[in-house]
XYZ file of C-alpha atoms in Angstrom:
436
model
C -107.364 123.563 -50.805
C -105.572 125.646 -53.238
C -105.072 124.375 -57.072
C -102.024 127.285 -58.122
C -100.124 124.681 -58.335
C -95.664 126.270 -59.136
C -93.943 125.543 -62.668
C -92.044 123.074 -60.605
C -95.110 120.892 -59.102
C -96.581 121.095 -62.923
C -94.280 119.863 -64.153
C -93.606 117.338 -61.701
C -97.339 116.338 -62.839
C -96.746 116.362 -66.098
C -93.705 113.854 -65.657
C -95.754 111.416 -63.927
C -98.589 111.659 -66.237
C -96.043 110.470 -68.840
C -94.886 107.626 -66.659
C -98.407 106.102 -66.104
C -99.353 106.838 -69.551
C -96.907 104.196 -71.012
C -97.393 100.279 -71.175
C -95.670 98.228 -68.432
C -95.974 96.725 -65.293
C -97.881 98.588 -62.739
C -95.548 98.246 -59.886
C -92.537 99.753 -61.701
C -95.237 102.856 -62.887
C -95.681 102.965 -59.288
C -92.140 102.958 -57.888
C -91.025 105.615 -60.777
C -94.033 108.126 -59.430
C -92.385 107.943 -55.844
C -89.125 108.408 -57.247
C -90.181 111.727 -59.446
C -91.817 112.803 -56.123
C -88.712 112.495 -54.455
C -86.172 114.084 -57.410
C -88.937 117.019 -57.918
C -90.535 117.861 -54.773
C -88.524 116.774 -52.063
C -90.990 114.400 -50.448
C -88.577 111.485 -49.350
C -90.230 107.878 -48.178
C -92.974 107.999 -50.438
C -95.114 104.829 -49.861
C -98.035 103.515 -51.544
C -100.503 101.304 -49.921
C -103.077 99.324 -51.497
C -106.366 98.179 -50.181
C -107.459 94.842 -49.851
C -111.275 94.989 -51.869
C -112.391 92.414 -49.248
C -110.989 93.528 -46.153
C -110.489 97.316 -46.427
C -106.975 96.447 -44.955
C -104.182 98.675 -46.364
C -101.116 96.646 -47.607
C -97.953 98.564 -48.610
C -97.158 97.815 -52.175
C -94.363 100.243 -53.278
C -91.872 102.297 -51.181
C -88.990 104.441 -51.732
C -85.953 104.999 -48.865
C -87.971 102.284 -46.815
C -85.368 99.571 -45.932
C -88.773 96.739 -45.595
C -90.131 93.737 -47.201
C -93.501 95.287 -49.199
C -96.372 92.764 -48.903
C -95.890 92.207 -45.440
C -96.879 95.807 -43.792
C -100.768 95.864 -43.187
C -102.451 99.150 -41.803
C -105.708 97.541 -40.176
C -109.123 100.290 -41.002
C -108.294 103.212 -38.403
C -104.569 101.842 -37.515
C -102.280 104.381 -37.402
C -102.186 107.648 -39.869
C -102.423 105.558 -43.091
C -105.586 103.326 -41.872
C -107.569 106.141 -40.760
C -106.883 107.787 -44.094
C -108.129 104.696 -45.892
C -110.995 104.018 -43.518
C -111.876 107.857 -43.729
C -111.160 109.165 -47.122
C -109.905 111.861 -45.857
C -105.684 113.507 -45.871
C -104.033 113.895 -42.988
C -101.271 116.377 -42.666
C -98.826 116.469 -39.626
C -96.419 119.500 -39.780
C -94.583 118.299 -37.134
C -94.508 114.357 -37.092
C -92.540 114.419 -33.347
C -95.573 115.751 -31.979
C -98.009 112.861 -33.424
C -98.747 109.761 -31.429
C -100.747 108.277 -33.901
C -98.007 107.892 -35.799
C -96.744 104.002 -35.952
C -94.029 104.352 -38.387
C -94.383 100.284 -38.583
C -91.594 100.399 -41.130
C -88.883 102.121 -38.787
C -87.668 104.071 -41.432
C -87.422 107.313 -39.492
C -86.024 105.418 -36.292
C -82.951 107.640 -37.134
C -84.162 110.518 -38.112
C -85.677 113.381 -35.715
C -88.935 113.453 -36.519
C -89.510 117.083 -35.065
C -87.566 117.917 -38.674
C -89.847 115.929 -40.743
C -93.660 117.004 -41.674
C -95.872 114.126 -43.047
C -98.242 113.977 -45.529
C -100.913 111.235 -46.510
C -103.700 111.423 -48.820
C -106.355 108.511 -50.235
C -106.395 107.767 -53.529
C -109.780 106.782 -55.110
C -110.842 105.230 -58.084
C -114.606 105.433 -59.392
C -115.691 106.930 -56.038
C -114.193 104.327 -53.703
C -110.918 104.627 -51.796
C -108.534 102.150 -53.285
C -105.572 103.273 -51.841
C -102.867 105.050 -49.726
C -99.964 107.889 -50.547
C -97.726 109.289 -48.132
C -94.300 110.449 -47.566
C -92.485 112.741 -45.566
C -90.644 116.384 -46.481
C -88.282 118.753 -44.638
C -90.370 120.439 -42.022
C -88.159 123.868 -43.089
C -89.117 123.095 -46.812
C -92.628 123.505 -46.318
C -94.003 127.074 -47.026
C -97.512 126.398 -47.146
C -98.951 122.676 -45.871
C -102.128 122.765 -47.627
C -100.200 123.341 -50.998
C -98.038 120.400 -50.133
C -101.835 117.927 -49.679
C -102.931 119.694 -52.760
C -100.309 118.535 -54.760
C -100.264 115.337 -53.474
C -103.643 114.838 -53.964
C -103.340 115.696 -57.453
C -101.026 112.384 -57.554
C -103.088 110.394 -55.743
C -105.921 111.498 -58.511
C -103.393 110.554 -61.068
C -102.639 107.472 -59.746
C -106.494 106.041 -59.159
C -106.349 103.798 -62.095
C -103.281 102.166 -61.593
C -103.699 101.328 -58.350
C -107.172 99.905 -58.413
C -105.602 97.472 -61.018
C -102.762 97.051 -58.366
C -105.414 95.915 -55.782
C -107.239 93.835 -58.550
C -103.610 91.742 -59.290
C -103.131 91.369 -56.085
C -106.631 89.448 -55.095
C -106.283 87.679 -58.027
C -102.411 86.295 -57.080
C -103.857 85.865 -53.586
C -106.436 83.952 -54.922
C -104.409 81.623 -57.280
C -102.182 80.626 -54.609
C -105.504 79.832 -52.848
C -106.495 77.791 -56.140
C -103.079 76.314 -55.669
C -103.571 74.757 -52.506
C -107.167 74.074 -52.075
C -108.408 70.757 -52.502
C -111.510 70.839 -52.967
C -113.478 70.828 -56.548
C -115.385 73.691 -56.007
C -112.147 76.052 -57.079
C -112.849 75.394 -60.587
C -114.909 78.485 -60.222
C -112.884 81.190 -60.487
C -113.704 84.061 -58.341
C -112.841 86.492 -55.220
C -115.854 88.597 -55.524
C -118.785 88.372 -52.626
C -121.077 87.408 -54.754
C -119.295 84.264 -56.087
C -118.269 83.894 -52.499
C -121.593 83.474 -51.978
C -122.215 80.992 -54.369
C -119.783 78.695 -53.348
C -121.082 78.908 -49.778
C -124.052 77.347 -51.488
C -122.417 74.822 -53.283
C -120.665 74.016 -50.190
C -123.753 73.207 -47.976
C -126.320 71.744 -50.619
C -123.247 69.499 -52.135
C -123.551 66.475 -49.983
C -127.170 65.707 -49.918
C -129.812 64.541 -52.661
C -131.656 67.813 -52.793
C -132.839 68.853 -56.522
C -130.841 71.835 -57.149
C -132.079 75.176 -59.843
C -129.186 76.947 -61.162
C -130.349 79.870 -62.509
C -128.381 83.094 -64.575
C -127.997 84.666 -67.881
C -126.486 82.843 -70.732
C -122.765 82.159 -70.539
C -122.306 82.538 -66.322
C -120.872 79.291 -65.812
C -123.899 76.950 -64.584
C -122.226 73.969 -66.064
C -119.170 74.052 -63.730
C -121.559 74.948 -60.524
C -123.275 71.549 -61.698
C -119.944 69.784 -61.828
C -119.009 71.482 -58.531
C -121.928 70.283 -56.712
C -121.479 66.610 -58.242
C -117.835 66.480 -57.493
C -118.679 67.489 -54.117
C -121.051 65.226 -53.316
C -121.079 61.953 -51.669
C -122.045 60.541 -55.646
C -118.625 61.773 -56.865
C -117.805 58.476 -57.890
C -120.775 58.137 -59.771
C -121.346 58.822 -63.194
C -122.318 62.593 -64.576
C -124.881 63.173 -67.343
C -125.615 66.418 -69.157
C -128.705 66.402 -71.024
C -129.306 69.717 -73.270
C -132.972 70.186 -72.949
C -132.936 72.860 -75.483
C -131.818 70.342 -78.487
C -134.028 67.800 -78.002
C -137.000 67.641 -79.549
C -140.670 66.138 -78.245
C -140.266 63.045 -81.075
C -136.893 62.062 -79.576
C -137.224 63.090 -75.792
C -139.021 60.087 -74.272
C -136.587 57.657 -75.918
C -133.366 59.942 -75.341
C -134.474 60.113 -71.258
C -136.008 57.125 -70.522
C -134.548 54.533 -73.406
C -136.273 52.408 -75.775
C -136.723 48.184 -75.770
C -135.589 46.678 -79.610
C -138.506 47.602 -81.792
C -139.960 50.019 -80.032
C -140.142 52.137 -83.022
C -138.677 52.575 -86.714
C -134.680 52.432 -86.550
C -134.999 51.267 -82.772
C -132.820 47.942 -84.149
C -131.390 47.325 -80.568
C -132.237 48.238 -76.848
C -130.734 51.670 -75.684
C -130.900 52.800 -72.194
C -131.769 56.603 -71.192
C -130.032 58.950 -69.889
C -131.536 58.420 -66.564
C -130.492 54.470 -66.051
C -127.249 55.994 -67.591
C -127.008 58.201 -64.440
C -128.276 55.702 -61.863
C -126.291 56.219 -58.485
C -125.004 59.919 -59.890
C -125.936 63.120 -61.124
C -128.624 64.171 -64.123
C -128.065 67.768 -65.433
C -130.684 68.894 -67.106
C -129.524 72.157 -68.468
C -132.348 75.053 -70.194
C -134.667 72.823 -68.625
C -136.515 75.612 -69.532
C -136.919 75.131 -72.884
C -139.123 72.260 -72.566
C -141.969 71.926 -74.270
C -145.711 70.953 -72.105
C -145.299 67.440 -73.022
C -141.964 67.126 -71.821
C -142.210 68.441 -68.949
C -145.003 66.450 -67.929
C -142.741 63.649 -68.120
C -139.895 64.665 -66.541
C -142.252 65.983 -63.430
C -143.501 61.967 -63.076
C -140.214 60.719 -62.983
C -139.293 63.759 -60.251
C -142.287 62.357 -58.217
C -142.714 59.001 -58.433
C -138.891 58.326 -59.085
C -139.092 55.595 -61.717
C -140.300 55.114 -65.495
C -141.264 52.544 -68.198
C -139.022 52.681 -71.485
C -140.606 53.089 -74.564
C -141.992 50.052 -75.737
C -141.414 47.947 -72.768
C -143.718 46.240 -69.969
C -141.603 47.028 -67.081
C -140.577 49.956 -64.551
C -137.335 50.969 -63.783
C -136.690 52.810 -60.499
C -133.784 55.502 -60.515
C -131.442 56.474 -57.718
C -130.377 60.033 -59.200
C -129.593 63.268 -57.895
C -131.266 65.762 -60.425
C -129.119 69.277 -61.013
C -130.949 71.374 -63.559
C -129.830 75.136 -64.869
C -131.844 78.249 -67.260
C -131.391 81.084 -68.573
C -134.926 82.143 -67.689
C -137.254 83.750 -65.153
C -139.393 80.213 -64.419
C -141.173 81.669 -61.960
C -142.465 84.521 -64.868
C -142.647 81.911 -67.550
C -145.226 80.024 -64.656
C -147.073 83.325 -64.521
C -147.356 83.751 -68.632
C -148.600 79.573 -68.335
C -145.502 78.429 -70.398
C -144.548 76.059 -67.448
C -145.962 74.087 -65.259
C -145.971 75.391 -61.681
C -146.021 71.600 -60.109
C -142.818 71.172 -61.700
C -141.261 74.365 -61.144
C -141.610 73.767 -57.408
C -140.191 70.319 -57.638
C -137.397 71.842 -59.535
C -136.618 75.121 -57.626
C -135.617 72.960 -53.903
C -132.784 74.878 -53.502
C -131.823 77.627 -55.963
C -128.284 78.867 -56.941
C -128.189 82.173 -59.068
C -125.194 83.008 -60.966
C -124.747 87.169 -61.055
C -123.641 88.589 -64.950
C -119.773 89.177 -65.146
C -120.715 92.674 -65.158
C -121.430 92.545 -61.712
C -118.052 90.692 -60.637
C -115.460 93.668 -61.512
C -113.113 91.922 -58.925
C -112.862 88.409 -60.911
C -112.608 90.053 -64.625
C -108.750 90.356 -64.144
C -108.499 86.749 -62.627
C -110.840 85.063 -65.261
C -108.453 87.189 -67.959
C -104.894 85.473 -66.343
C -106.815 82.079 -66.459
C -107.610 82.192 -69.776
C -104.412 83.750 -70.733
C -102.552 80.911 -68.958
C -105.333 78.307 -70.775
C -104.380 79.282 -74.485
C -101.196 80.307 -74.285
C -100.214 76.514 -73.358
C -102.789 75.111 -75.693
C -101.138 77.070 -78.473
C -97.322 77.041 -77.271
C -97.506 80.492 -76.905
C -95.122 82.632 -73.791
C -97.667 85.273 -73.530
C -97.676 85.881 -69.449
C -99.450 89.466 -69.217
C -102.149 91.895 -70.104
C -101.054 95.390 -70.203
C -102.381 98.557 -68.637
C -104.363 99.632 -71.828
C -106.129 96.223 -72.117
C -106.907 95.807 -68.776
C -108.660 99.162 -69.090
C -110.491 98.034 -72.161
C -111.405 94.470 -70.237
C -112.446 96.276 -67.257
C -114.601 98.639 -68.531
C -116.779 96.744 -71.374
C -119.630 95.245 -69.822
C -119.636 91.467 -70.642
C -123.366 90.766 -72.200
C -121.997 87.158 -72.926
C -120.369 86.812 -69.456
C -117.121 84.936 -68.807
C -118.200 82.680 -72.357
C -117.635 85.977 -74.257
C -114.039 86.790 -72.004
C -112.602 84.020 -72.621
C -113.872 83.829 -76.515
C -112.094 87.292 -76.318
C -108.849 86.018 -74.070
C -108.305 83.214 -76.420
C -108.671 85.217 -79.823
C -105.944 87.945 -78.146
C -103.888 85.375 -77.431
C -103.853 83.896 -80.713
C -102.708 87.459 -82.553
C -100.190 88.001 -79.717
C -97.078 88.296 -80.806
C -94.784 89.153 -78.113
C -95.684 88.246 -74.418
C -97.813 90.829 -73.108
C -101.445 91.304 -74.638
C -102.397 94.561 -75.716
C -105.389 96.386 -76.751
C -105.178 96.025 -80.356
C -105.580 92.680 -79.324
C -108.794 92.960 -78.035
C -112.005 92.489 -80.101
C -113.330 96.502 -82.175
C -116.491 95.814 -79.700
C -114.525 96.314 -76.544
């Protein structure tokens, strides 16, 4: 296609270049590119449609001289001009729209207009390699000189626009998704997430919830594995039971028996009274047993007893005590390898790894960064009175393009430190932590 693009089209360009350059909200960057497309080139009805990540459906989101609702005009993949352009990647222009059947105009803005007059132009707009979005719009079939000039240059918007719009389609899963959180019931949406691969997770929660199965929860530091324990208790048919979290990692092999299992008065120096374990503690509940891979051979030759044989003695007493517990336990480490290298046992390992549940990085969930950010937002600004309500364009660049080595731990240490220098109601980058 050519690129010798007129003084006019340039600086048409240039104008909305400056537009989406500035700090503000995304829809009104948006609206003001159709409406310099409009005063500058002519092209009247501009619409941009954004893609749903999940669905590939293509959801109008701005429009200009288009007397309709946005939000409730949806191009299925293939329907119609603007679905095959988002399903193909591909432009599309018709030079004379009367002639084109494929043409739906679903928001019967040209119902009055003779179409044979009007050529129509629609290009995809991609972001990173994937096609994020829709433009269009319409010009003066007796204005246009040279068609392909007229895709070139709105291609070059569409390029402009990438960005934007991928953040578009990123706000709009995540408001779709908090009025989701809104009205679901169930615990499980205390994990925040649209992305497949939390999707997946929670389809995992979901079926292992409501049975006694031992349950591995494995991921990197910082993923969350606490609240996909909590989920699966809360789900379960011991919700009304009690919860205990046990930190494997700070307990050392002098105080482990007594801190699991509970000591009888006497048992040892300071042992001035009885003290139950966490274990009885748990009876009819949940154990969580989290970097039950930092235990040491000793321990966990006692922990895999009380996995078999489901009851132990406390220290210092005579008698057993049998435990009705449904055991949850979570690391940050590759067991299985650890098994290899003969740092754990294998006979517990497979006792422990039933059914496992791994938690992906942050870094691969690009779709919940945004949504984690609002939470978080929402979180501290109440906790510290503050109005803050948005993250502008700049930050969201910054937030969306760091990769997260502490995970959603490290985004919300991050959220909450923005939040506390904010002084206005938007964050901004300056905001945001030198390391971003």
């Amino acid at each position: 296609m050519p690129d010798n693009f007129s003084l006019v089209e340039l600086r048409a360009l240039h104008e909305i270049a400056r537009v989406l350059s500035r700090s503000g909200d995304l829809k009104d960057q948006l609206q003001q590119t159709l409406d310099v497309l409009s005063s500058r080139l002519g092209m009247e009805r501009g619409m941009i449609s954004v893609l749903d990540l999940q669905t590939g459906e293509a959801w109008l989101d701005v429009a200009r001289g288009v007397d309709v609702e946005t939000g409730k005009i949806c191009y299925q993949p293939g329907e119609g001009i603007t679905g095959k352009v988002a399903q193909t990647g591909r432009p599309m222009a018709i030079a004379d729209l009367g002639k084109e059947t494929h043409f739906l105009d679903r928001t019967g803005a040209r119902k009055s207009l003779n179409r044979r007059e009007l050529a129509f132009l629609c290009v995809p707009i991609f972001y990173q390699g994937r096609c994020v979005g829709v433009l269009s719009a319409d010009k003066l079939a007796r204005q246009v000189e040279d068609i392909e000039q007229e895709v070139a240059i709105l291609a070059a918007v569409a390029e402009l626009l990438g960005k934007v719009v991928h953040f578009r389609a990123v706000e709009e899963e995540n408001r779709r998704l908090r009025r989701m959180l809104a009205e679901a019931r169930r615990p499980t949406t205390n994990i925040i997430g649209r992305s497949k691969v939390v999707q997946e997770v929670l389809r995992l929660i979901d079926q292992v919830a409501d049975t006694n199965t031992t349950v591995l929860i494995t991921g990197e530091t910082g993923t969350g594995k606490e609240l996909v324990a909590k989920a699966i208790h809360d789900n379960s048919r011991r919700s009304k039971g009690p919860m205990v979290q046990v930190n494997c990692a700070a307990m050392p092999d002098t105080l482990l028996e007594s801190e699991l299992f509970g000591h009888e008065k006497g048992a040892f120096t300071g042992a001035i009274t009885r003290r139950r374990g966490r274990f009885e503690e748990a009876q009819g509940g949940t154990i969580f047993l989290d970097e039950v891979g930092e235990l040491s051979p000793i321990a966990q030759a006692k922990l895999l007893r009380v996995l078999q044989e489901r009851e132990f003695q406390p220290l210092g007493s005579s008698r057993m005590v049998k435990v009705d517990v449904r055991v949850v336990t979570a690391t940050n480490k590759d067991l299985e390898n650890e098994v290899a290298r003969g740092t754990f046992r294998s006979d517990l390992y497979y006792r422990l790894n039933v059914f496992p549940i791994f938690l992906p990085p942050l870094r691969e969930r690009g779709p919940d960064i945004l949504l984690l950010a609002d939470y978080f937002v929402l979180k501290y600004g109440q906790e510290f009175g503050k109005e803050v309500k948005r993250i502008t364009t700049s930050a969201i660049d910054m937030l969306m393009s760091y990769h997260w080595p502490g995970n959603v731990r490290e985004l919300e240490n991050c959220i909450e430190r923005a939040v506390l220098l904010a002084s206005g109601n938007s964050i901004d980058s300056w905001h945001l932590p030198p390391t971003l």
